[in-house]
CSV table of C-alpha atoms and ligand atoms in Angstrom, one decimal:
chain,number,residue,atom,x,y,z
B,165,UNK,CA,-3.4,35.0,1.0
B,166,UNK,CA,-1.7,31.4,0.0
B,167,UNK,CA,-2.3,30.6,3.6
B,168,UNK,CA,-6.3,31.3,2.6
B,169,UNK,CA,-6.8,29.8,0.2
B,170,UNK,CA,-4.7,26.7,1.4
B,171,UNK,CA,-7.1,26.5,4.7
B,172,UNK,CA,-9.6,26.6,2.0
B,173,UNK,CA,-8.7,24.3,-0.1
B,174,UNK,CA,-8.1,22.0,3.1
B,175,UNK,CA,-11.7,22.8,3.7
B,176,UNK,CA,-12.6,22.3,0.5
B,177,UNK,CA,-11.0,19.1,0.6
B,178,UNK,CA,-11.7,17.4,4.0
B,179,UNK,CA,-16.0,18.3,3.2
B,180,UNK,CA,-16.0,15.9,-0.5
B,181,UNK,CA,-14.1,13.2,1.8
B,182,UNK,CA,-16.2,12.4,4.4
B,183,UNK,CA,-19.3,13.1,2.3
B,184,UNK,CA,-18.1,11.0,-0.2
B,185,UNK,CA,-16.6,8.2,2.3
B,186,UNK,CA,-19.3,8.6,5.5
B,187,UNK,CA,-18.1,6.3,8.8
B,188,UNK,CA,-14.2,6.4,7.5
B,189,UNK,CA,-12.7,7.5,10.8
B,190,UNK,CA,-9.4,6.2,10.0
B,191,UNK,CA,-9.1,6.7,6.7
B,192,UNK,CA,-9.9,10.9,7.0
B,193,UNK,CA,-7.5,11.2,10.2
B,194,UNK,CA,-5.1,9.8,7.5
B,195,UNK,CA,-6.8,12.3,4.6
B,196,UNK,CA,-5.7,15.3,6.7
B,197,UNK,CA,-2.9,14.4,8.0
B,198,UNK,CA,-1.8,14.5,3.5
B,199,UNK,CA,-3.7,17.8,3.1
B,200,UNK,CA,-2.8,20.1,5.6
B,201,UNK,CA,1.2,19.1,5.0
B,202,UNK,CA,0.3,19.1,1.0
B,203,UNK,CA,-2.5,22.5,0.6
B,204,UNK,CA,0.2,25.6,1.3
B,205,UNK,CA,2.3,24.2,-2.5
B,206,UNK,CA,-0.1,22.5,-4.6
B,207,UNK,CA,-2.5,25.7,-4.2
B,208,UNK,CA,0.9,27.6,-5.8
B,209,UNK,CA,0.8,25.0,-8.0
B,210,UNK,CA,-1.8,25.4,-10.8
B,211,UNK,CA,-1.0,22.1,-13.2
B,212,UNK,CA,-2.2,20.0,-9.5
B,213,UNK,CA,-4.4,21.6,-9.3
B,214,UNK,CA,-6.3,22.2,-12.6
B,215,UNK,CA,-5.2,17.8,-13.3
B,216,UNK,CA,-6.6,17.1,-9.3
B,217,UNK,CA,-3.4,15.3,-7.9
B,218,UNK,CA,-4.2,14.5,-5.3
B,219,UNK,CA,-7.8,14.4,-5.4
B,220,UNK,CA,-7.3,11.4,-7.1
B,221,UNK,CA,-5.1,10.1,-5.4
B,222,UNK,CA,-7.4,9.5,-2.3
B,223,UNK,CA,-9.6,7.7,-4.3
B,224,UNK,CA,-8.3,4.4,-4.8
B,225,UNK,CA,-7.8,3.1,-8.1
B,226,UNK,CA,-10.1,-0.5,-7.1
B,227,UNK,CA,-11.6,-1.7,-4.0
B,228,UNK,CA,-11.8,-5.7,-4.0
B,229,UNK,CA,-13.8,-7.4,-1.6
B,230,UNK,CA,-14.9,-10.5,-1.0
B,231,UNK,CA,-15.8,-14.3,1.6
B,232,UNK,CA,-13.8,-15.8,3.4
B,233,UNK,CA,-15.8,-18.9,3.9
B,234,UNK,CA,-13.8,-21.8,5.8
B,235,UNK,CA,-13.6,-25.4,7.7
B,236,UNK,CA,-12.7,-24.8,11.6
B,237,UNK,CA,-11.7,-27.8,13.0
B,238,UNK,CA,-15.0,-28.7,14.9
B,239,UNK,CA,-16.4,-28.8,11.4
B,240,UNK,CA,-17.8,-25.4,11.3
B,241,UNK,CA,-18.3,-22.6,8.6
B,242,UNK,CA,-17.4,-19.5,9.8
B,243,UNK,CA,-17.4,-16.4,6.9
B,244,UNK,CA,-14.7,-13.9,6.8
B,245,UNK,CA,-14.9,-10.7,4.5
B,246,UNK,CA,-11.5,-10.4,2.5
B,247,UNK,CA,-10.2,-7.1,1.1
B,248,UNK,CA,-8.1,-4.9,-0.7
B,249,UNK,CA,-7.5,-1.3,-1.3
B,250,UNK,CA,-5.7,-1.3,-4.6
B,251,UNK,CA,-4.5,3.0,-3.4
B,252,UNK,CA,-1.9,3.8,-6.1
B,253,UNK,CA,-0.5,2.2,-10.1
B,254,UNK,CA,1.4,5.5,-10.7
B,255,UNK,CA,5.1,4.8,-10.2
B,256,UNK,CA,5.6,0.7,-9.6
B,257,UNK,CA,3.0,-1.8,-9.4
B,258,UNK,CA,1.0,-1.7,-5.6
B,259,UNK,CA,2.8,-3.2,-2.9
B,260,UNK,CA,1.0,-3.4,0.6
B,261,UNK,CA,0.9,-5.7,3.4
B,262,UNK,CA,-2.1,-7.7,4.7
B,263,UNK,CA,-3.2,-7.6,8.3
B,264,UNK,CA,-5.2,-10.6,9.4
B,265,UNK,CA,-7.5,-8.9,13.2
B,266,UNK,CA,-11.0,-8.7,13.9
B,267,UNK,CA,-11.0,-4.9,13.4
B,268,UNK,CA,-9.5,-4.9,9.9
B,269,UNK,CA,-12.4,-2.7,8.0
B,270,UNK,CA,-12.4,-0.6,4.6
B,271,UNK,CA,-11.8,2.5,7.2
B,272,UNK,CA,-9.0,0.9,8.5
B,273,UNK,CA,-7.5,-0.6,4.9
B,274,UNK,CA,-7.8,2.6,3.7
B,275,UNK,CA,-5.9,4.8,6.0
B,276,UNK,CA,-3.1,2.1,5.2
B,277,UNK,CA,-2.9,2.2,1.5
B,278,UNK,CA,-3.6,5.5,1.6
B,279,UNK,CA,-0.5,5.9,3.8
B,280,UNK,CA,1.3,3.3,1.6
B,281,UNK,CA,1.6,5.4,-1.6
B,282,UNK,CA,4.3,7.6,0.3
B,283,UNK,CA,5.8,6.5,2.0
B,284,UNK,CA,6.7,2.8,-0.7
B,285,UNK,CA,7.3,6.7,-3.2
B,286,UNK,CA,10.0,8.0,-0.4
B,287,UNK,CA,11.5,4.9,0.1
B,288,UNK,CA,13.3,5.5,-3.8
B,289,UNK,CA,12.0,2.6,-4.8
B,290,UNK,CA,9.8,1.5,-7.7
B,291,UNK,CA,6.0,0.3,-5.7
B,292,UNK,CA,2.5,1.3,-6.1
B,293,UNK,CA,0.8,1.9,-2.7
B,294,UNK,CA,-2.0,-0.9,-1.7
B,295,UNK,CA,-3.3,-2.5,0.7
B,296,UNK,CA,-5.4,-6.0,2.6
B,297,UNK,CA,-6.8,-8.6,4.4
B,298,UNK,CA,-9.4,-9.4,6.8
B,299,UNK,CA,-11.6,-9.4,9.8
B,300,UNK,CA,-9.9,-12.9,10.6
B,301,UNK,CA,-8.6,-13.4,14.5
B,302,UNK,CA,-5.9,-15.7,14.4
B,303,UNK,CA,-5.1,-16.4,18.2
B,304,UNK,CA,-6.2,-19.4,19.5
B,305,UNK,CA,-7.0,-20.6,16.0
B,306,UNK,CA,-4.4,-24.0,15.3
B,307,UNK,CA,-2.6,-23.8,11.9
B,308,UNK,CA,-4.7,-25.9,10.7
B,309,UNK,CA,-7.4,-23.3,10.9
B,310,UNK,CA,-5.1,-20.9,9.7
B,311,UNK,CA,-3.7,-22.7,7.3
B,312,UNK,CA,-7.5,-23.2,5.6
B,313,UNK,CA,-8.6,-19.9,6.4
B,314,UNK,CA,-5.4,-18.3,4.0
B,315,UNK,CA,-6.0,-21.0,1.5
B,316,UNK,CA,-9.8,-20.3,0.8
B,317,UNK,CA,-8.4,-16.8,0.9
B,318,UNK,CA,-6.0,-17.2,-1.5
B,319,UNK,CA,-8.2,-18.9,-3.8
B,320,UNK,CA,-10.2,-15.8,-4.7
B,321,UNK,CA,-7.5,-13.1,-3.1
B,322,UNK,CA,-4.1,-14.9,-6.7
B,323,UNK,CA,-6.7,-13.9,-9.4
B,324,UNK,CA,-6.3,-9.9,-9.0
B,325,UNK,CA,-3.0,-10.0,-7.9
B,326,UNK,CA,0.2,-10.4,-9.2
B,327,UNK,CA,3.6,-9.6,-9.8
B,328,UNK,CA,3.8,-7.1,-11.9
B,329,UNK,CA,0.2,-5.8,-11.1
B,330,UNK,CA,0.1,-6.5,-7.6
B,331,UNK,CA,2.7,-7.7,-3.8
B,332,UNK,CA,1.1,-8.3,-0.9
B,333,UNK,CA,2.9,-8.8,2.2
B,334,UNK,CA,2.0,-9.1,6.0
B,335,UNK,CA,1.8,-7.2,8.8
B,336,UNK,CA,-0.7,-7.1,12.1
B,337,UNK,CA,-1.7,-11.2,12.4
B,338,UNK,CA,0.2,-12.2,9.0
B,339,UNK,CA,4.1,-13.5,9.7
B,340,UNK,CA,6.1,-16.2,8.0
B,341,UNK,CA,3.5,-18.7,8.7
B,342,UNK,CA,0.8,-17.1,6.9
B,343,UNK,CA,1.8,-15.8,3.7
B,344,UNK,CA,4.0,-19.7,3.7
B,345,UNK,CA,0.1,-21.1,3.0
B,346,UNK,CA,-0.6,-18.0,0.9
B,347,UNK,CA,2.2,-18.1,-1.2
B,348,UNK,CA,2.0,-22.6,-1.0
B,349,UNK,CA,-2.2,-22.5,-2.3
B,350,UNK,CA,-1.1,-19.2,-5.0
B,351,UNK,CA,1.7,-21.2,-7.0
B,352,UNK,CA,-0.8,-24.4,-6.6
B,353,UNK,CA,-3.2,-22.3,-7.9
B,354,UNK,CA,-1.9,-20.5,-10.5
B,355,UNK,CA,0.7,-22.8,-10.9
B,356,UNK,CA,4.3,-19.9,-11.7
B,357,UNK,CA,7.0,-19.4,-9.0
B,358,UNK,CA,7.1,-15.6,-8.6
B,359,UNK,CA,7.5,-13.4,-6.5
B,360,UNK,CA,4.3,-12.3,-6.0
B,361,UNK,CA,4.1,-11.8,-1.9
B,362,UNK,CA,7.0,-10.5,0.2
B,363,UNK,CA,8.6,-12.7,3.5
B,364,UNK,CA,8.5,-15.9,2.0
B,365,UNK,CA,10.7,-17.7,4.1
B,366,UNK,CA,14.9,-17.4,3.1
B,367,UNK,CA,15.5,-20.8,1.3
B,368,UNK,CA,11.9,-19.9,-1.4
B,369,UNK,CA,12.4,-16.6,-2.5
B,370,UNK,CA,12.5,-14.5,0.6
B,371,UNK,CA,15.0,-11.9,1.0
B,372,UNK,CA,17.8,-12.0,4.4
B,373,UNK,CA,16.8,-9.7,6.2
B,374,UNK,CA,12.8,-9.1,5.9
B,375,UNK,CA,11.7,-9.8,9.2
B,376,UNK,CA,14.0,-7.2,10.6
B,377,UNK,CA,14.2,-4.8,8.8
B,378,UNK,CA,10.8,-2.9,9.7
B,379,UNK,CA,12.1,-2.5,13.1
B,380,UNK,CA,15.6,-2.2,12.7
B,381,UNK,CA,15.0,0.0,10.3
B,382,UNK,CA,13.2,2.6,12.4
B,383,UNK,CA,16.4,2.3,15.0
B,384,UNK,CA,18.2,3.5,11.7
B,385,UNK,CA,15.4,6.2,11.0
B,386,UNK,CA,16.2,7.1,14.2
B,387,UNK,CA,19.5,7.5,14.5
B,388,UNK,CA,19.3,9.3,11.6
B,389,UNK,CA,16.3,11.9,13.4
B,390,UNK,CA,19.7,11.9,16.9
B,391,UNK,CA,22.1,12.7,14.5
B,392,UNK,CA,21.2,15.9,13.6
B,393,UNK,CA,21.6,16.6,17.9
B,394,UNK,CA,24.6,15.3,17.8
B,395,UNK,CA,23.5,12.2,20.1
B,396,UNK,CA,22.7,8.7,19.7
B,397,UNK,CA,21.5,5.3,21.7
B,398,UNK,CA,23.9,5.0,23.3
B,399,UNK,CA,23.0,5.1,27.5
B,400,UNK,CA,19.4,6.0,26.7
B,401,UNK,CA,16.5,4.2,27.9
B,402,UNK,CA,14.5,3.2,24.8
B,403,UNK,CA,10.0,2.4,25.5
B,404,UNK,CA,8.6,-0.1,23.2
B,405,UNK,CA,4.7,-0.9,22.9
B,406,UNK,CA,3.2,-4.0,20.7
B,407,UNK,CA,5.4,-7.8,20.8
B,408,UNK,CA,5.0,-8.5,17.7
B,409,UNK,CA,7.7,-8.2,14.2
B,410,UNK,CA,8.1,-4.5,14.5
B,411,UNK,CA,8.8,-5.0,18.8
B,412,UNK,CA,10.5,-7.4,18.5
B,413,UNK,CA,13.2,-6.5,15.7
B,414,UNK,CA,13.3,-2.9,17.6
B,415,UNK,CA,14.2,-4.0,20.6
B,416,UNK,CA,16.6,-6.3,19.2
B,417,UNK,CA,18.2,-3.3,17.3
B,418,UNK,CA,18.4,0.3,19.3
B,419,UNK,CA,20.1,-2.6,22.5
B,420,UNK,CA,22.6,-3.2,19.9
B,421,UNK,CA,23.2,0.0,19.3
B,422,UNK,CA,24.1,0.8,23.1
B,423,UNK,CA,20.2,1.2,24.3
B,424,UNK,CA,18.3,0.0,26.9
B,425,UNK,CA,14.6,-0.9,26.3
B,426,UNK,CA,12.2,-1.4,29.4
B,427,UNK,CA,9.0,-2.0,27.5
B,428,UNK,CA,7.0,-4.1,25.8
B,429,UNK,CA,3.4,-4.4,25.4
B,430,UNK,CA,0.5,-6.0,23.9
B,431,UNK,CA,-3.1,-5.1,23.5
B,432,UNK,CA,-4.2,-6.1,27.7
B,433,UNK,CA,-1.8,-5.1,29.2
B,434,UNK,CA,2.2,-4.1,29.0
B,435,UNK,CA,5.1,-5.5,31.0
B,436,UNK,CA,8.1,-3.0,32.9
B,437,UNK,CA,12.3,-4.6,33.4
B,438,UNK,CA,14.2,-2.3,34.8
B,439,UNK,CA,17.1,-3.8,34.5
B,440,UNK,CA,16.2,-4.0,30.3
B,441,UNK,CA,15.4,-6.2,27.8
B,442,UNK,CA,18.7,-7.7,27.1
B,443,UNK,CA,19.5,-10.6,24.7
B,444,UNK,CA,18.4,-13.3,26.6
B,445,UNK,CA,15.9,-12.0,27.7
B,446,UNK,CA,14.2,-11.4,24.1
B,447,UNK,CA,15.7,-14.4,22.8
B,448,UNK,CA,12.8,-16.3,24.8
B,449,UNK,CA,10.8,-13.2,23.9
B,450,UNK,CA,11.5,-14.2,20.0
B,451,UNK,CA,10.3,-17.8,21.1
B,452,UNK,CA,6.9,-16.9,23.6
B,453,UNK,CA,5.0,-14.5,21.0
B,454,UNK,CA,6.1,-16.5,17.5
B,455,UNK,CA,6.9,-20.0,18.5
B,456,UNK,CA,4.3,-20.5,21.1
B,457,UNK,CA,2.4,-17.5,20.6
B,458,UNK,CA,1.8,-16.3,23.4
B,459,UNK,CA,1.1,-13.1,26.1
B,460,UNK,CA,3.3,-10.8,26.9
B,461,UNK,CA,2.0,-11.2,31.2
B,462,UNK,CA,3.8,-14.6,31.0
B,463,UNK,CA,6.9,-11.9,30.7
B,464,UNK,CA,6.5,-10.9,33.8
B,465,UNK,CA,6.4,-14.7,35.2
B,466,UNK,CA,9.7,-15.6,34.2
B,467,UNK,CA,11.6,-12.9,34.6
B,468,UNK,CA,9.9,-11.0,38.8
B,469,UNK,CA,12.5,-7.7,38.3
B,470,UNK,CA,9.6,-7.7,35.3
B,471,UNK,CA,6.0,-5.8,36.4
B,472,UNK,CA,3.1,-6.8,34.7
B,473,UNK,CA,1.5,-3.8,34.1
B,474,UNK,CA,-2.5,-5.4,32.7
B,475,UNK,CA,-5.1,-2.9,30.9
B,476,UNK,CA,-2.6,-0.1,30.4
B,477,UNK,CA,-0.3,1.4,27.4
B,478,UNK,CA,4.0,1.3,28.1
B,479,UNK,CA,3.5,5.6,27.6
B,480,UNK,CA,4.3,6.2,31.5
B,481,UNK,CA,7.9,6.0,32.2
B,482,UNK,CA,9.9,7.2,32.4
B,483,UNK,CA,12.1,7.6,28.8
B,484,UNK,CA,14.6,9.3,26.3
B,485,UNK,CA,13.6,7.0,23.1
B,486,UNK,CA,9.6,5.9,22.5
B,487,UNK,CA,8.9,3.9,19.6
B,488,UNK,CA,5.5,2.9,19.3
B,489,UNK,CA,5.0,0.1,17.2
B,490,UNK,CA,1.7,-1.6,17.6
B,491,UNK,CA,-1.1,-0.2,16.1
B,492,UNK,CA,-3.4,2.5,16.1
B,493,UNK,CA,-3.9,5.6,18.2
B,494,UNK,CA,-2.3,3.6,20.1
B,495,UNK,CA,-0.7,7.0,21.6
B,496,UNK,CA,-2.7,9.8,22.7
B,497,UNK,CA,-2.2,13.5,23.0
B,498,UNK,CA,-2.2,13.3,27.9
B,499,UNK,CA,0.7,10.2,27.3
B,500,UNK,CA,1.9,12.2,24.7
B,501,UNK,CA,1.8,15.4,27.7
B,502,UNK,CA,4.0,12.8,30.1
B,503,UNK,CA,6.6,11.9,27.4
B,504,UNK,CA,7.2,15.4,27.5
B,505,UNK,CA,6.8,16.2,31.1
B,506,UNK,CA,9.1,12.7,31.8
B,507,UNK,CA,12.0,14.1,29.3
B,508,UNK,CA,11.8,12.0,25.9
B,509,UNK,CA,13.6,13.1,22.6
B,510,UNK,CA,12.9,11.4,20.5
B,511,UNK,CA,9.6,9.9,18.6
B,512,UNK,CA,10.2,7.0,16.1
B,513,UNK,CA,7.2,5.3,14.5
B,514,UNK,CA,7.2,1.9,14.3
B,515,UNK,CA,3.4,1.0,13.7
B,516,UNK,CA,1.1,2.9,11.5
B,517,UNK,CA,-0.1,5.8,12.4
B,518,UNK,CA,0.0,5.6,16.4
B,519,UNK,CA,0.2,8.9,17.2
B,520,UNK,CA,-3.4,10.8,17.2
B,521,UNK,CA,-3.4,13.7,15.7
B,522,UNK,CA,-3.4,15.8,18.7
B,523,UNK,CA,-0.2,13.7,20.2
B,524,UNK,CA,1.8,15.0,17.3
B,525,UNK,CA,1.2,18.3,17.9
B,526,UNK,CA,2.2,17.7,21.5
B,527,UNK,CA,5.3,16.6,20.7
B,528,UNK,CA,5.8,18.9,17.5
B,529,UNK,CA,4.5,22.1,20.3
B,530,UNK,CA,7.6,20.4,21.7
B,531,UNK,CA,10.0,20.9,19.1
B,532,UNK,CA,11.1,17.4,20.2
B,533,UNK,CA,12.1,15.0,17.4
B,534,UNK,CA,9.1,13.3,16.2
B,535,UNK,CA,8.9,11.0,12.8
B,536,UNK,CA,5.2,9.2,11.1
B,537,UNK,CA,5.1,5.8,10.0
B,538,UNK,CA,4.8,6.4,6.4
B,539,UNK,CA,9.2,7.8,6.9
B,540,UNK,CA,10.6,5.4,9.5
B,541,UNK,CA,9.0,1.9,9.1
B,542,UNK,CA,9.7,2.3,5.6
B,543,UNK,CA,12.4,-0.2,5.6
B,544,UNK,CA,10.1,-3.0,6.0
B,545,UNK,CA,8.3,-2.7,2.8
B,546,UNK,CA,12.1,-1.2,1.4
B,547,UNK,CA,13.6,-5.0,1.9
B,548,UNK,CA,10.3,-5.6,0.3
B,549,UNK,CA,10.5,-4.7,-2.8
B,550,UNK,CA,15.0,-5.8,-2.5
B,551,UNK,CA,13.2,-9.5,-2.8
B,552,UNK,CA,11.1,-7.5,-5.0
B,553,UNK,CA,14.3,-7.0,-7.0
B,554,UNK,CA,16.4,-10.6,-6.2
B,555,UNK,CA,12.6,-13.4,-6.9
B,556,UNK,CA,13.9,-10.6,-10.6
B,557,UNK,CA,17.4,-11.2,-11.3
B,558,UNK,CA,17.0,-14.8,-9.1
B,559,UNK,CA,19.9,-14.0,-7.2
B,560,UNK,CA,20.0,-14.4,-3.7
B,561,UNK,CA,21.7,-11.0,-1.6
B,562,UNK,CA,23.6,-11.4,1.2
B,563,UNK,CA,22.1,-10.1,5.0
B,564,UNK,CA,25.2,-7.3,4.6
B,565,UNK,CA,24.4,-6.5,1.5
B,566,UNK,CA,20.4,-6.4,2.0
B,567,UNK,CA,21.9,-4.3,5.3
B,568,UNK,CA,23.1,-2.0,3.8
B,569,UNK,CA,20.7,-1.0,1.7
B,570,UNK,CA,18.4,-0.8,4.1
B,571,UNK,CA,20.6,1.7,5.6
B,572,UNK,CA,21.4,4.3,3.2
B,573,UNK,CA,17.1,4.1,2.2
B,574,UNK,CA,16.7,4.8,5.3
B,575,UNK,CA,19.0,8.0,5.4
B,576,UNK,CA,18.0,8.8,2.4
B,577,UNK,CA,14.1,9.0,3.6
B,578,UNK,CA,15.5,10.7,6.7
B,579,UNK,CA,18.0,13.4,4.3
B,580,UNK,CA,14.1,13.5,1.9
B,581,UNK,CA,12.4,14.8,5.1
B,582,UNK,CA,15.2,17.3,6.5
B,583,UNK,CA,14.4,18.7,2.4
B,584,UNK,CA,11.7,19.2,3.1
B,585,UNK,CA,10.7,19.8,6.4
B,586,UNK,CA,12.7,22.2,8.1
B,587,UNK,CA,10.7,25.3,9.0
B,588,UNK,CA,12.4,28.4,9.3
B,589,UNK,CA,13.5,28.6,13.5
B,590,UNK,CA,15.3,24.8,11.9
B,591,UNK,CA,13.1,23.0,13.5
B,592,UNK,CA,12.5,19.4,11.6
B,593,UNK,CA,9.0,19.2,10.7
B,594,UNK,CA,9.5,15.2,9.2
B,595,UNK,CA,5.7,15.2,9.0
B,596,UNK,CA,5.2,18.0,6.3
B,597,UNK,CA,8.9,16.9,5.2
B,598,UNK,CA,8.0,12.6,4.5
B,599,UNK,CA,3.9,14.0,2.7
B,600,UNK,CA,5.3,16.3,0.1
B,601,UNK,CA,8.5,14.1,-0.8
B,602,UNK,CA,6.5,11.2,-0.8
B,603,UNK,CA,3.8,13.2,-3.1
B,604,UNK,CA,6.4,14.9,-5.2
B,605,UNK,CA,7.7,11.6,-6.8
B,606,UNK,CA,3.7,10.3,-7.7
B,607,UNK,CA,2.0,14.0,-8.8
B,608,UNK,CA,4.9,13.8,-10.9
B,609,UNK,CA,4.3,10.8,-12.6
B,610,UNK,CA,0.4,11.1,-12.1
B,611,UNK,CA,0.7,14.0,-14.4
B,612,UNK,CA,2.8,12.9,-17.3
B,613,UNK,CA,0.2,9.6,-17.3
B,614,UNK,CA,-2.6,11.7,-17.9
B,615,UNK,CA,-6.1,11.2,-16.4
B,616,UNK,CA,-6.2,8.4,-15.3
M,890,NDP,P1,2.2,-8.8,14.6
M,890,NDP,O1,0.9,-9.3,14.3
M,890,NDP,O2,3.3,-10.0,14.0
M,890,NDP,O3,2.7,-7.7,16.0
M,890,NDP,C1,0.5,-6.7,16.4
M,890,NDP,C2,0.8,-6.6,17.9
M,890,NDP,O4,0.8,-5.7,18.3
M,890,NDP,C3,0.9,-7.3,19.6
M,890,NDP,O5,1.9,-6.9,20.0
M,890,NDP,C4,-0.3,-6.6,18.6
M,890,NDP,O6,-0.9,-7.0,20.7
M,890,NDP,C5,-0.7,-5.7,19.6
M,890,NDP,N1,-2.2,-4.8,19.1
M,890,NDP,C6,-2.4,-5.0,17.6
M,890,NDP,N2,-3.5,-4.5,17.5
M,890,NDP,C7,-4.0,-3.8,18.9
M,890,NDP,C8,-4.6,-2.7,18.7
M,890,NDP,N3,-6.2,-2.5,19.0
M,890,NDP,N4,-4.7,-2.8,21.1
M,890,NDP,C9,-3.4,-2.5,21.3
M,890,NDP,N5,-2.1,-3.7,21.1
M,890,NDP,C10,-2.5,-4.2,19.1
M,890,NDP,O7,2.1,-7.0,13.8
M,890,NDP,P2,3.2,-6.1,13.4
M,890,NDP,O8,4.9,-6.0,14.2
M,890,NDP,O9,4.3,-6.9,11.7
M,890,NDP,O10,2.4,-5.0,13.0
M,890,NDP,C11,3.4,-3.6,14.0
M,890,NDP,C12,2.2,-2.5,13.5
M,890,NDP,O11,3.9,-2.2,12.2
M,890,NDP,C13,1.5,-2.2,12.8
M,890,NDP,O12,0.9,-0.8,13.0
M,890,NDP,C14,2.0,-2.4,11.5
M,890,NDP,O13,0.9,-2.1,10.5
M,890,NDP,C15,3.5,-1.3,12.0
M,890,NDP,N6,3.9,-2.3,9.7
M,890,NDP,C16,4.4,-3.7,9.8
M,890,NDP,C17,5.8,-3.8,9.3
M,890,NDP,C18,5.9,-5.3,8.8
M,890,NDP,O14,6.5,-4.8,7.8
M,890,NDP,N7,5.3,-6.0,9.6
M,890,NDP,C19,6.4,-2.6,8.2
M,890,NDP,C20,5.6,-1.6,8.3
M,890,NDP,C21,4.9,-0.9,9.0
M,890,NDP,P3,-1.9,-8.3,20.7
M,890,NDP,O15,-1.9,-9.7,20.1
M,890,NDP,O16,-2.9,-8.1,21.8
M,890,NDP,O17,-3.5,-8.0,19.1
M,891,2IT,O1,3.1,-0.7,6.4
M,891,2IT,C1,4.4,-1.8,5.5
M,891,2IT,O2,4.5,-1.0,5.3
M,891,2IT,C2,4.3,-3.3,5.5
M,891,2IT,N1,3.1,-4.4,6.8
M,891,2IT,C3,4.8,-3.9,5.3
M,891,2IT,C4,4.8,-3.7,3.3
M,891,2IT,C5,5.1,-4.2,2.4
M,891,2IT,O3,4.5,-5.0,0.9
M,891,2IT,O4,6.7,-4.9,2.5
């Protein structure tokens, strides 16, 4: 009976979402995964049904879209789209990253903002959910072009954000350089020095360990997952996708924890280094990606034992642990089957929604450890929350203090997943656990705050 009711609820919910948000397939995908977990719980709870809590969560409180005109180095005018999806503010100011990538559209930002609501709730910190960005492509642009773009973006964006309203940060294509340019323009226009952006430089309001936090946190979370099986990173072979911020620091932490990381990638291909990407080689990757802004292919030119595979993804490389750290839907059903067949025991997502729904089903049916990004990559935004606290109290904590708080938050998120996600046979469904735990706090706040 309850099952039938839940199925009916899911069907009606999704029909409505698809009708009201046509052509937004990433948004549909993210909503479906959550509704599927929550429906059995919601249909048993008349207040949640009556107050249409999940229905309201799936409708952004506000979507802002704007023109971003700027002048390139040749003197030509360029026009990009700017966006901010302010999804939910029930438990705190909107919080979430900005993505600059040519693929950015409303569907992608709505899926990211929706995920962010649950993720931020899981962190235990008082943050609502939002996401924004632009279809601007920073690749191949000069520093001056990036600066002019960031300044134009912020000229409009500044009127919609603030330390108690909406606190953006980085995501794909937005790192320390872009946050610097945007913060400079924000400060100039608003004439205030407040913690309105996170991911700032250490000397001007940034938190120790914010750059490291997402990658480190993903490994801390995976460590907790492995510990449920009496296992650890020591001696394990790890495959990682991406070679940006999250991938770099996941590589660093996994290596520090005793594992051998053998792959990194970008949108053009992946490198396989059978000897492992040790601290020296990783220092080269930092230089290559963050200073020279080069491509991962160059790694194989520098280290002849490594091989470059153009146009491919790293999931057919045999590994014990896989950490997808590039982008959404970068790991499909076939690749998931290959990972399982090759003996992979743990998949923890550093990226947002990197595994397709079919890939997730493969992991869960094989009963291997699998954690969705909203749980395992929450260390980034959690440390952004810690940056907001330090800005508010006008003090800085030491790296050790922040690391200890990050570690303890990841442990708490893991414990919440175990609490709400353990199934009758003892298997931990981290998707279900994260969705229910993340939902409860937001739902209770929304029930208390009435129909808003
Ligand atoms: P970066 O821009 O630093 O790096 C992105 C990496 O992913 C690059 O290697 C990039 O390769 C690759 N990539 C991007 N788009 C694609 C694509 N369409 N296909 C294949 N590869 C792609 O971003 P981050 O490391 O910050 O972000 C990586 C993931 O982690 C994203 O899903 C992001 O949402 C998520 N995340 C980030 C957090 C953070 O704090 N930064 C926090 C939580 C999650 P290329 O250079 O070729 O584009
Ligand atoms: O997806 C994410 O959690 C982020 N990009 C980080 C957001 C933040 O506000 O630090």
